[in-house]
Amino acid sequence: MNDCPRCGAQTAADVPTCPECGARLEGATESFAPVGVEETPESVDVDAGAGPVLVVRKGPEVGERFYIDRERLTVGRDPRSDIFLNDVTVSRNHAVLTSVDGVQIEDVGSLNGTYVNGVCVDKGRLEHGDSVQIGMFQMVFLSGKDV
């Protein structure tokens, strides 16, 4: 059973619309088990050069770098997101990164949550070396300082 993202009614996993409110359920986010920080291989080269940057170290697109080069970046499965994470475990609009006085990440109502160092957070400040997990993407945050 799944919950409708609009009204919260329980629906069968294979139905395309919610029987209560009629919302389209196609392409709904699948659930997943968060990967523990200790399970993450450290073999990916994470030398940042110019940061701040998120580097994918486990999941799809290992080694991909997402530079935090603006004050606000959207993260999600929507192709219009500033950081496009193409996997069904990522919500269309999953999180927002802000870079004003340091870098902060904020979950914007995702279904699977946003994890920093293995802890589900609504909002948190990122420090150099922090592990960030969004869906199946586990990334390391590099501040660009002292790297």
Tab-separated table of C-alpha atoms in Angstrom:
chain	number	residue	atom	x	y	z
A	1	MET	CA	0.000	0.000	0.000
A	2	ASN	CA	1.089	3.566	-0.740
A	3	ASP	CA	-0.133	6.920	0.545
A	4	CYS	CA	-1.520	9.500	-1.862
A	5	PRO	CA	0.842	12.522	-1.848
A	6	ARG	CA	-2.121	14.922	-2.145
A	7	CYS	CA	-4.685	13.637	0.396
A	8	GLY	CA	-2.807	10.895	2.297
A	9	ALA	CA	-5.325	8.145	1.517
A	10	GLN	CA	-3.912	4.639	1.273
A	11	THR	CA	-3.852	3.301	-2.275
A	12	ALA	CA	-2.790	0.057	-3.909
A	13	ALA	CA	0.703	0.180	-5.390
A	14	ASP	CA	-0.498	-0.494	-8.948
A	15	VAL	CA	-3.295	2.110	-9.271
A	16	PRO	CA	-2.641	5.168	-11.474
A	17	THR	CA	-4.993	7.534	-9.577
A	18	CYS	CA	-6.080	8.000	-5.974
A	19	PRO	CA	-9.598	6.609	-5.407
A	20	GLU	CA	-10.281	9.362	-2.834
A	21	CYS	CA	-9.151	12.578	-4.533
A	22	GLY	CA	-8.323	11.520	-8.101
A	23	ALA	CA	-4.671	12.634	-7.953
A	24	ARG	CA	-2.377	10.987	-10.501
A	25	LEU	CA	-0.085	8.481	-8.825
A	26	GLU	CA	1.926	7.383	-11.842
A	27	GLY	CA	5.649	7.638	-11.280
A	28	ALA	CA	5.208	7.875	-7.524
A	29	THR	CA	8.416	7.754	-5.551
A	30	GLU	CA	9.460	4.273	-4.478
A	31	SER	CA	10.620	3.675	-0.944
A	32	PHE	CA	14.129	2.569	-0.083
A	33	ALA	CA	16.253	1.715	2.900
A	34	PRO	CA	18.834	4.432	3.676
A	35	VAL	CA	22.409	3.324	3.242
A	36	GLY	CA	24.431	3.454	6.438
A	37	VAL	CA	27.426	5.755	6.369
A	38	GLU	CA	29.712	2.890	7.413
A	39	GLU	CA	28.656	0.871	4.340
A	40	THR	CA	29.859	3.497	1.884
A	41	PRO	CA	33.025	2.674	-0.026
A	42	GLU	CA	35.661	5.383	0.210
A	43	SER	CA	37.330	4.441	-3.085
A	44	VAL	CA	35.833	7.317	-5.100
A	45	ASP	CA	38.273	10.171	-5.685
A	46	VAL	CA	36.761	13.116	-3.817
A	47	ASP	CA	39.454	15.748	-4.328
A	48	ALA	CA	37.315	18.833	-4.838
A	49	GLY	CA	39.641	21.445	-6.300
A	50	ALA	CA	37.167	24.325	-6.369
A	51	GLY	CA	34.257	23.887	-3.984
A	52	PRO	CA	31.823	23.745	-2.392
A	53	VAL	CA	30.716	20.608	-4.176
A	54	LEU	CA	28.701	17.419	-3.690
A	55	VAL	CA	30.390	14.334	-5.147
A	56	VAL	CA	28.358	11.156	-5.733
A	57	ARG	CA	30.185	8.273	-4.068
A	58	LYS	CA	27.491	5.582	-4.090
A	59	GLY	CA	24.468	4.928	-6.285
A	60	PRO	CA	23.801	6.083	-9.846
A	61	GLU	CA	26.421	8.344	-11.447
A	62	VAL	CA	29.347	7.618	-9.063
A	63	GLY	CA	31.914	10.405	-9.377
A	64	GLU	CA	29.436	13.028	-10.651
A	65	ARG	CA	30.126	16.463	-9.142
A	66	PHE	CA	27.505	19.070	-8.356
A	67	TYR	CA	29.099	22.450	-7.682
A	68	ILE	CA	27.252	24.738	-5.304
A	69	ASP	CA	27.932	27.905	-7.261
A	70	ARG	CA	24.809	29.955	-6.519
A	71	GLU	CA	22.933	31.087	-3.406
A	72	ARG	CA	20.048	28.666	-4.044
A	73	LEU	CA	19.945	25.346	-5.893
A	74	THR	CA	16.989	22.985	-6.217
A	75	VAL	CA	17.550	19.224	-6.002
A	76	GLY	CA	15.162	16.643	-7.407
A	77	ARG	CA	14.004	14.235	-10.061
A	78	ASP	CA	12.366	17.034	-12.054
A	79	PRO	CA	14.596	17.684	-15.103
A	80	ARG	CA	14.246	21.413	-14.393
A	81	SER	CA	15.994	20.993	-11.013
A	82	ASP	CA	19.374	22.673	-10.710
A	83	ILE	CA	20.735	19.328	-9.484
A	84	PHE	CA	18.882	16.639	-11.430
A	85	LEU	CA	19.009	13.219	-9.725
A	86	ASN	CA	17.424	10.776	-12.144
A	87	ASP	CA	16.126	7.952	-9.962
A	88	VAL	CA	12.611	7.056	-8.750
A	89	THR	CA	13.766	7.127	-5.103
A	90	VAL	CA	14.241	10.903	-5.444
A	91	SER	CA	11.143	13.130	-5.227
A	92	ARG	CA	10.500	15.509	-8.098
A	93	ASN	CA	11.136	18.443	-5.735
A	94	HIS	CA	13.295	16.882	-3.031
A	95	ALA	CA	15.553	19.464	-1.393
A	96	VAL	CA	17.053	22.932	-1.632
A	97	LEU	CA	20.681	23.904	-1.055
A	98	THR	CA	21.379	27.457	0.087
A	99	SER	CA	24.789	29.051	0.215
A	100	VAL	CA	24.733	32.338	2.082
A	101	ASP	CA	26.705	31.874	5.306
A	102	GLY	CA	27.938	28.338	4.724
A	103	VAL	CA	25.915	25.670	2.917
A	104	GLN	CA	22.584	24.419	4.235
A	105	ILE	CA	20.316	21.693	2.917
A	106	GLU	CA	16.557	21.668	3.443
A	107	ASP	CA	14.132	18.875	2.625
A	108	VAL	CA	11.091	20.315	0.849
A	109	GLY	CA	8.543	17.609	1.596
A	110	SER	CA	10.173	14.631	-0.094
A	111	LEU	CA	8.659	11.215	0.465
A	112	ASN	CA	11.925	9.436	1.297
A	113	GLY	CA	13.667	12.144	3.292
A	114	THR	CA	17.045	13.829	3.143
A	115	TYR	CA	19.859	12.347	5.228
A	116	VAL	CA	23.002	13.997	6.568
A	117	ASN	CA	25.492	11.577	8.120
A	118	GLY	CA	22.774	8.909	8.279
A	119	VAL	CA	20.243	11.110	10.115
A	120	CYS	CA	17.006	12.223	8.443
A	121	VAL	CA	16.895	16.040	8.568
A	122	ASP	CA	14.379	18.729	7.705
A	123	LYS	CA	17.172	21.292	7.540
A	124	GLY	CA	20.850	21.181	8.358
A	125	ARG	CA	24.168	22.932	7.866
A	126	LEU	CA	26.732	20.971	5.861
A	127	GLU	CA	30.323	20.658	7.048
A	128	HIS	CA	33.320	19.440	5.046
A	129	GLY	CA	33.196	15.645	4.724
A	130	ASP	CA	29.500	15.254	5.585
A	131	SER	CA	27.632	12.417	3.889
A	132	VAL	CA	24.399	13.487	2.154
A	133	GLN	CA	21.888	10.914	0.948
A	134	ILE	CA	18.991	11.736	-1.336
A	135	GLY	CA	17.250	8.624	-2.582
A	136	MET	CA	19.853	6.129	-3.774
A	137	PHE	CA	22.424	8.897	-4.264
A	138	GLN	CA	24.979	9.062	-1.465
A	139	MET	CA	27.244	12.073	-1.806
A	140	VAL	CA	30.082	13.635	0.138
A	141	PHE	CA	30.079	17.394	0.738
A	142	LEU	CA	33.389	19.162	0.205
A	143	SER	CA	33.553	22.771	1.339
A	144	GLY	CA	36.398	23.746	-0.964
A	145	LYS	CA	38.423	24.997	2.012
A	146	ASP	CA	41.546	23.122	3.075
A	147	VAL	CA	41.187	20.695	0.175
